[in-house]
Short mmCIF file of C-alpha atoms in Angstrom, two decimals:
data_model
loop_
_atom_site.label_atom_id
_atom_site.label_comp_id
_atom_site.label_asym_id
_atom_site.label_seq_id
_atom_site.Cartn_x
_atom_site.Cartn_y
_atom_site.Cartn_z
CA UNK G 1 130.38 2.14 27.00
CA UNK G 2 131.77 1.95 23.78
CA UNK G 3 134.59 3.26 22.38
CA UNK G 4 134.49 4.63 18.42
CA UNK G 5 137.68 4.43 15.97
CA UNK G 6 138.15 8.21 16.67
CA UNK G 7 138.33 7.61 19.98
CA UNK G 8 134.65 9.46 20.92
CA UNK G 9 132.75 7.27 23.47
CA UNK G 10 129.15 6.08 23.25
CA UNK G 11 126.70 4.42 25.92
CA UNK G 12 124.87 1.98 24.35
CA UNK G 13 121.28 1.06 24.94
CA UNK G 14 120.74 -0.66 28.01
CA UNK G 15 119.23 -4.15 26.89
CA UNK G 16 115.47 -4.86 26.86
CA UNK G 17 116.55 -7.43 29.84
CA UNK G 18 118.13 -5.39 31.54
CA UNK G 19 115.50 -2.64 31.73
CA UNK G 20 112.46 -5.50 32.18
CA UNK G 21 114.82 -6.66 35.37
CA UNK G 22 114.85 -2.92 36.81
CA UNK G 23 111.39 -2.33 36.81
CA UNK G 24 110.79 -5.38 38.51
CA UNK G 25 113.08 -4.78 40.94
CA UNK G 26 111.27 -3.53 44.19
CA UNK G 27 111.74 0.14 44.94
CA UNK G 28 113.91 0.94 48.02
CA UNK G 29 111.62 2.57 51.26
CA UNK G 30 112.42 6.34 51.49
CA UNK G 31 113.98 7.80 54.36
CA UNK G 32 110.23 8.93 55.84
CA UNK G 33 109.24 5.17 55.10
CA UNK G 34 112.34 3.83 57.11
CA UNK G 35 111.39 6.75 59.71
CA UNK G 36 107.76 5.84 60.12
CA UNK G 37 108.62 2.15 60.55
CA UNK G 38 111.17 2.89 63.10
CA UNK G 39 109.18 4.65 64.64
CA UNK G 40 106.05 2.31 65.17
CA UNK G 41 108.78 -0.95 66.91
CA UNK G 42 109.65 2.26 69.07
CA UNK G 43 106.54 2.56 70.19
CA UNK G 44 105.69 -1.77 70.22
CA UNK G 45 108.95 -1.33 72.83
CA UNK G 46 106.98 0.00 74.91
CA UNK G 47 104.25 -1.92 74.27
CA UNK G 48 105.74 -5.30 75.19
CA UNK G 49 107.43 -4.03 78.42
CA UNK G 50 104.29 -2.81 79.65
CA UNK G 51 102.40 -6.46 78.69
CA UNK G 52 105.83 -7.90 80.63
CA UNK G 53 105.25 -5.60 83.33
CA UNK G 54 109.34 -4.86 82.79
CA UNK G 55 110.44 -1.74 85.00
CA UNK G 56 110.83 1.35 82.68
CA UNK G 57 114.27 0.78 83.24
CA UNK G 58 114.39 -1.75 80.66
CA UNK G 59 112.47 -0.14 78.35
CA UNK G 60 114.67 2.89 78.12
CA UNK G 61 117.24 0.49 77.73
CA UNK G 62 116.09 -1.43 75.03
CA UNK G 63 114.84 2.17 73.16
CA UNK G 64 118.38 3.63 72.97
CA UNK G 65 119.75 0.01 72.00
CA UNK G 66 116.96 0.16 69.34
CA UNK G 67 118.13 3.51 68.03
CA UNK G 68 122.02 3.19 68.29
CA UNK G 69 121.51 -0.17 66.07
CA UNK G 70 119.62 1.69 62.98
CA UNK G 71 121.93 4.48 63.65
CA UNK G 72 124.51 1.75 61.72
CA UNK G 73 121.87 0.05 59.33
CA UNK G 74 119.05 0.51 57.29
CA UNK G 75 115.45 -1.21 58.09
CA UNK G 76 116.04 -2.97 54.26
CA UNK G 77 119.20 -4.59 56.00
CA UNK G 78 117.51 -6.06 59.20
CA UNK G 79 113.80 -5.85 59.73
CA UNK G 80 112.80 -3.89 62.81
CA UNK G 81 110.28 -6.65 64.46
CA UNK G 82 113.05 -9.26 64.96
CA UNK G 83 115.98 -6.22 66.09
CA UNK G 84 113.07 -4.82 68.77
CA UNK G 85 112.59 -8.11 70.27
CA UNK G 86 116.48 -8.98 70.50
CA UNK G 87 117.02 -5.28 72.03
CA UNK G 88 114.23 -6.09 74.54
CA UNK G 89 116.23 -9.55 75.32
CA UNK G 90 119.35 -7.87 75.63
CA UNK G 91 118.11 -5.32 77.76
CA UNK G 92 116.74 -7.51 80.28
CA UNK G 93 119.97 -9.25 80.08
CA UNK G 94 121.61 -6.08 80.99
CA UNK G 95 119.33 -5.13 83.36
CA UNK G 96 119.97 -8.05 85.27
CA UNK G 97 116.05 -9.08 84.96
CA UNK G 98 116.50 -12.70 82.94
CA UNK G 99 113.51 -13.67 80.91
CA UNK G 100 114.46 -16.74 78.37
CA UNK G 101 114.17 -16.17 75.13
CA UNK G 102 111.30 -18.89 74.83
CA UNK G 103 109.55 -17.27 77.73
CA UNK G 104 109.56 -13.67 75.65
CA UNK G 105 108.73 -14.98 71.90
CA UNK G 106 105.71 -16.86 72.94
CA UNK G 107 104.27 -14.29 75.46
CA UNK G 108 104.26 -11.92 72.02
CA UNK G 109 103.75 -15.25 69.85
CA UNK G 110 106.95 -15.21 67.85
CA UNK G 111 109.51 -17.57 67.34
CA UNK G 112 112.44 -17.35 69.90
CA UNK G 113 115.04 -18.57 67.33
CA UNK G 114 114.56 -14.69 65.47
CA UNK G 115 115.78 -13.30 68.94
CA UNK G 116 118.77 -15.32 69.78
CA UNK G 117 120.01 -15.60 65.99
CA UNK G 118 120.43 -11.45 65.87
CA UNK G 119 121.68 -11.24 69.42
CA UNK G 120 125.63 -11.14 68.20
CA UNK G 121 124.71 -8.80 65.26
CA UNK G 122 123.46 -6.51 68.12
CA UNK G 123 125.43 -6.66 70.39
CA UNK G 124 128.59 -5.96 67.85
CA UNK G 125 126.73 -3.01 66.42
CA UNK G 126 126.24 -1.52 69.62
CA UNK G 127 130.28 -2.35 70.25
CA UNK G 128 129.63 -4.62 73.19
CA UNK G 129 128.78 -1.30 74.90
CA UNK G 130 125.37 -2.09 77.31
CA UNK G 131 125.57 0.28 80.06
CA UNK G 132 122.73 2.81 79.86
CA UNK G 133 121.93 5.61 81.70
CA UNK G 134 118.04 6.69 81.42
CA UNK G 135 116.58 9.87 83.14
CA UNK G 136 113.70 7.99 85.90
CA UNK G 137 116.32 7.42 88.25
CA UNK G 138 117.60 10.91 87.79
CA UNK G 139 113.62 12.11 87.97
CA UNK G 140 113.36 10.47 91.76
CA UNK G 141 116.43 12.15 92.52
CA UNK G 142 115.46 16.02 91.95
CA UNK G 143 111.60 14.92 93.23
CA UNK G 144 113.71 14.44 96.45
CA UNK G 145 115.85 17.58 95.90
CA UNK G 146 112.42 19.48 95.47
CA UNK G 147 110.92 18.70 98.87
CA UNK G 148 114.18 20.10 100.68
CA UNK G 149 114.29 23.26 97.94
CA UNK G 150 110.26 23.93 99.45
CA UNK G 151 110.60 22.95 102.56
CA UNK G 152 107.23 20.46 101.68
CA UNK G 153 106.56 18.60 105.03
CA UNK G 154 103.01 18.30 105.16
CA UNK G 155 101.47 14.91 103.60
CA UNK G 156 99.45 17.08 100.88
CA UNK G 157 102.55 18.59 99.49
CA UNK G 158 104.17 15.71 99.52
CA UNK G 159 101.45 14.17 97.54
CA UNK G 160 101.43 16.67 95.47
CA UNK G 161 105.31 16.14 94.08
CA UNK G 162 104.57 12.38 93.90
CA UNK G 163 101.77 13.50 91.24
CA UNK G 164 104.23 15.41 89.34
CA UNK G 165 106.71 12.93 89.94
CA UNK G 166 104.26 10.17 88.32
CA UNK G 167 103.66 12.96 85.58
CA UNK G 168 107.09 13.43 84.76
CA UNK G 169 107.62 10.09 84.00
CA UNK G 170 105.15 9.74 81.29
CA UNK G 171 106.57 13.06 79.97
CA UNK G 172 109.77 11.06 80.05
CA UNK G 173 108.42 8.48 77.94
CA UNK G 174 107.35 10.66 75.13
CA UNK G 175 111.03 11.59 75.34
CA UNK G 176 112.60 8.26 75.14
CA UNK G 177 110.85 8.12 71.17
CA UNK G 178 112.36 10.52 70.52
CA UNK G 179 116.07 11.18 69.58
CA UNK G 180 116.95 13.54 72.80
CA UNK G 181 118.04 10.29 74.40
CA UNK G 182 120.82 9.96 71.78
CA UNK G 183 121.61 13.77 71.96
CA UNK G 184 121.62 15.36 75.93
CA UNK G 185 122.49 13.83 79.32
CA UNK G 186 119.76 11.98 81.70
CA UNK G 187 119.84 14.57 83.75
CA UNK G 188 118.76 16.99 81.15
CA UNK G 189 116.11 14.56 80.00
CA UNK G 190 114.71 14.23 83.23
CA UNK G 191 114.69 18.28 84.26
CA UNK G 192 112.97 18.75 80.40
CA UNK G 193 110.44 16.02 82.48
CA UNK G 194 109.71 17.95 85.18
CA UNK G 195 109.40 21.04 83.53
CA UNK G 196 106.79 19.74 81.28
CA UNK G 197 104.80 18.13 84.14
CA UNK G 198 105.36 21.57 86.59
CA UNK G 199 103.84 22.95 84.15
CA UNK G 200 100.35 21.38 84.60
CA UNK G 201 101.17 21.04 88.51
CA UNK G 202 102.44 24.50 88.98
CA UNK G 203 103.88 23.08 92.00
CA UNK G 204 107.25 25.83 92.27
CA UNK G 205 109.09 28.58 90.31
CA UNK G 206 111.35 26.27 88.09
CA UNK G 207 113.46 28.83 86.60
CA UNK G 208 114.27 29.78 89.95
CA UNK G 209 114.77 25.91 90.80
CA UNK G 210 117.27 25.62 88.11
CA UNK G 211 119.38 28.80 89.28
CA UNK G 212 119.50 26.90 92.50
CA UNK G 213 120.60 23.35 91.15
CA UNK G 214 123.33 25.40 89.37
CA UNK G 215 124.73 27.36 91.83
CA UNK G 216 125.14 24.16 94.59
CA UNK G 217 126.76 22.18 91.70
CA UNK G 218 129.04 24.64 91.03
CA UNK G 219 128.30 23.77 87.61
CA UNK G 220 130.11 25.83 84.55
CA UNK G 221 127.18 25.80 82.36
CA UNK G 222 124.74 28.86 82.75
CA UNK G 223 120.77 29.09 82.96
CA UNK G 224 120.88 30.12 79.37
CA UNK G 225 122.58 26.94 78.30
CA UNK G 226 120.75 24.62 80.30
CA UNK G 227 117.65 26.65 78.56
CA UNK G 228 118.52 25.88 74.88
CA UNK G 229 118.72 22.72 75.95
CA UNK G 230 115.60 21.98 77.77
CA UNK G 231 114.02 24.11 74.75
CA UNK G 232 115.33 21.69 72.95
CA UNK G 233 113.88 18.16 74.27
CA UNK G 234 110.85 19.85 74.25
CA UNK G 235 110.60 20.81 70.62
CA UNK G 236 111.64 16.96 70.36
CA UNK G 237 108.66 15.81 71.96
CA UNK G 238 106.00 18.49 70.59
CA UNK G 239 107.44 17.20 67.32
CA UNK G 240 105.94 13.63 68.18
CA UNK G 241 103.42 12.74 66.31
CA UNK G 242 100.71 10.36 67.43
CA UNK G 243 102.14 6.57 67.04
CA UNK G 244 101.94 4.86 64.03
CA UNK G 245 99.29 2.05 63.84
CA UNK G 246 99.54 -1.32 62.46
CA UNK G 247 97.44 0.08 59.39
CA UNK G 248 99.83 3.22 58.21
CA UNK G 249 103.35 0.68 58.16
CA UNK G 250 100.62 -2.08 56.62
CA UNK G 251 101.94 -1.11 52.71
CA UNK G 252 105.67 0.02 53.61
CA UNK G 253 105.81 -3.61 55.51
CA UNK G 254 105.09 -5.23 52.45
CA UNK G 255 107.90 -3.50 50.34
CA UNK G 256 109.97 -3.98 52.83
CA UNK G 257 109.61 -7.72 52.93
CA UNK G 258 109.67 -7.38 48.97
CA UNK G 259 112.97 -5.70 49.41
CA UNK G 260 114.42 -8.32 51.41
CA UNK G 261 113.34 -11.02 49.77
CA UNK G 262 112.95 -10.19 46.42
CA UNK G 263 111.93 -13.35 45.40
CA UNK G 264 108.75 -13.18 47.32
CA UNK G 265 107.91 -9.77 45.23
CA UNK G 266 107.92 -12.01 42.27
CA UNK G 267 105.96 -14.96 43.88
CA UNK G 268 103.10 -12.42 44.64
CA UNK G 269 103.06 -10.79 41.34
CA UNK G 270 102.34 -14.83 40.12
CA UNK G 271 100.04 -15.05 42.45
CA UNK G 272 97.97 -12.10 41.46
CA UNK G 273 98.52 -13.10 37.85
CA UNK G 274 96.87 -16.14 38.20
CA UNK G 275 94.28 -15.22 40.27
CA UNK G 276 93.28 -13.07 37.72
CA UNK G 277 93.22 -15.57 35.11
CA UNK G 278 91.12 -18.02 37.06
CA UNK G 279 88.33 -15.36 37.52
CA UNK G 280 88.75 -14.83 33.61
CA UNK G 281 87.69 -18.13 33.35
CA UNK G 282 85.47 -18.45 35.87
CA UNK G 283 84.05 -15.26 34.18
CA UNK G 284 84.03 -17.22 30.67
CA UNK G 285 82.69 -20.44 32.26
CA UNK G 286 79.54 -18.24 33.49
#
């Protein structure tokens, strides 16, 4: 700014410099970049826990450590890949289900050091705060409730509620992507579970179901409420799209790296600069 002898100000003209230096600067992701690549080490979570064979225990845990640590930070502050794999650590830390840091970054063929140099940055941004409560044990719980409610003591009814128990906990995968976990009780996740997988079993009257858990819990909330709510997590997970694949984050993964490390953004520009000149000559030379 400058200032004139009558006191009126005046912005002066940025510098040619200075303008050359912000248009190289790498753009920023937006928010439905950051969103997209969130969402696709959500769903690699899952992925490696399932090539670990980890109980979904540990999964759900990792998820909601996963999503409490970007609800503090940005992706262009810490890149997802190395936060997913040190949430998947910590979690089986947690979990009480040890695997060594060596013994996880080579099974997914990544260097171990990236996991145990962001464990303390996790752990502090989650405030030392590890206990998590996920909705499968909750789902076994009111499978159990469901026999007693109808009376099922036959083998075929019985194997009946262990299909829609197996059902509901896929349903209650879908959930853990999205951000119900953050938002309503286990309990709550795992009833939205059931409800989704009754209905393709059509195994009992769930409304009904509900009005009974209600009225033996004594509970202050009313079938309405517990309604919205269900309604809810299920708009959540209708709202899930189909996971992102290594080719949609391909491009925002490279500006994010470029963001990081700026310098790299540069290097690659000089790459492609000379590349192009060597075909020029090449070009010439022909």
């Amino acid at each position: 700014m400058e200032v004139d002898i009558d006191g009126s100000f005046s912005y002066a003209e940025p510098q040619s410099d200075a303008k050359d230096s912000a248009e190289k600067r790498p753009k920023p992701l937006k928010v439905e970049e950051e969103q997209l690549l969130r969402a696709f080490y959500e769903f690699k979570i899952q992925d490696v826990c399932d090539a670990f064979k980890f109980p979904r225990k540990i999964q759900a845990t990792a998820l909601i450590y996963f999503k409490r640590f970007y609800l503090q930070w940005s992706v262009m502050e810490h890149h997802p890949k190395n936060i997913m794999l040190t949430c998947i650590y910590a979690a089986c830390k947690a979990e009480e289900n040890h695997v060594s840091a060596e013994e996880l970054g080579k099974g997914i063929e990544q260097d171990h050091h990236v996991i145990l140099n962001n464990e303390m940055l996790v752990l502090q941004s989650l405030g030392f705060d590890l206990i998590v409560y996920a909705p499968y044990r909750a789902l076994e719980g009111f499978v159990s409730d469901m026999e007693e409610f109808r009376g099922a003591n036959d083998d075929d009814q019985h194997e009946t509620l262990k299909r829609m128990l197996e059902a509901a906990k896929m349903e209650a995968d879908k959930i853990m992507r999205t951000e119900a976990p953050l938002l309503f009780p286990p309990g709550q996740l795992a009833l939205a579970a059931l409800r989704r997988a009754n209905v393709v079993h059509d195994i009992l009257d769930f409304e009904r179901y509900l009005r009974s858990i209600l009225s033996r819990q004594q509970s202050t909330q009313t079938i309405s409420e517990l309604t919205v709510s269900l309604n809810t997590i299920d708009s959540l997970i209708c709202k899930l799209e189909a996971p992102p694949t290594s080719k949609d984050v391909k491009h925002i993964d490279r500006k994010l790296k470029s963001c990081l490390d700026p310098g790299s953004h540069d290097k690659s520009k000089k790459r492609k600069h000379r590349s192009k000149e060597s075909s020029t000559e090449v070009q010439d030379l022909s």
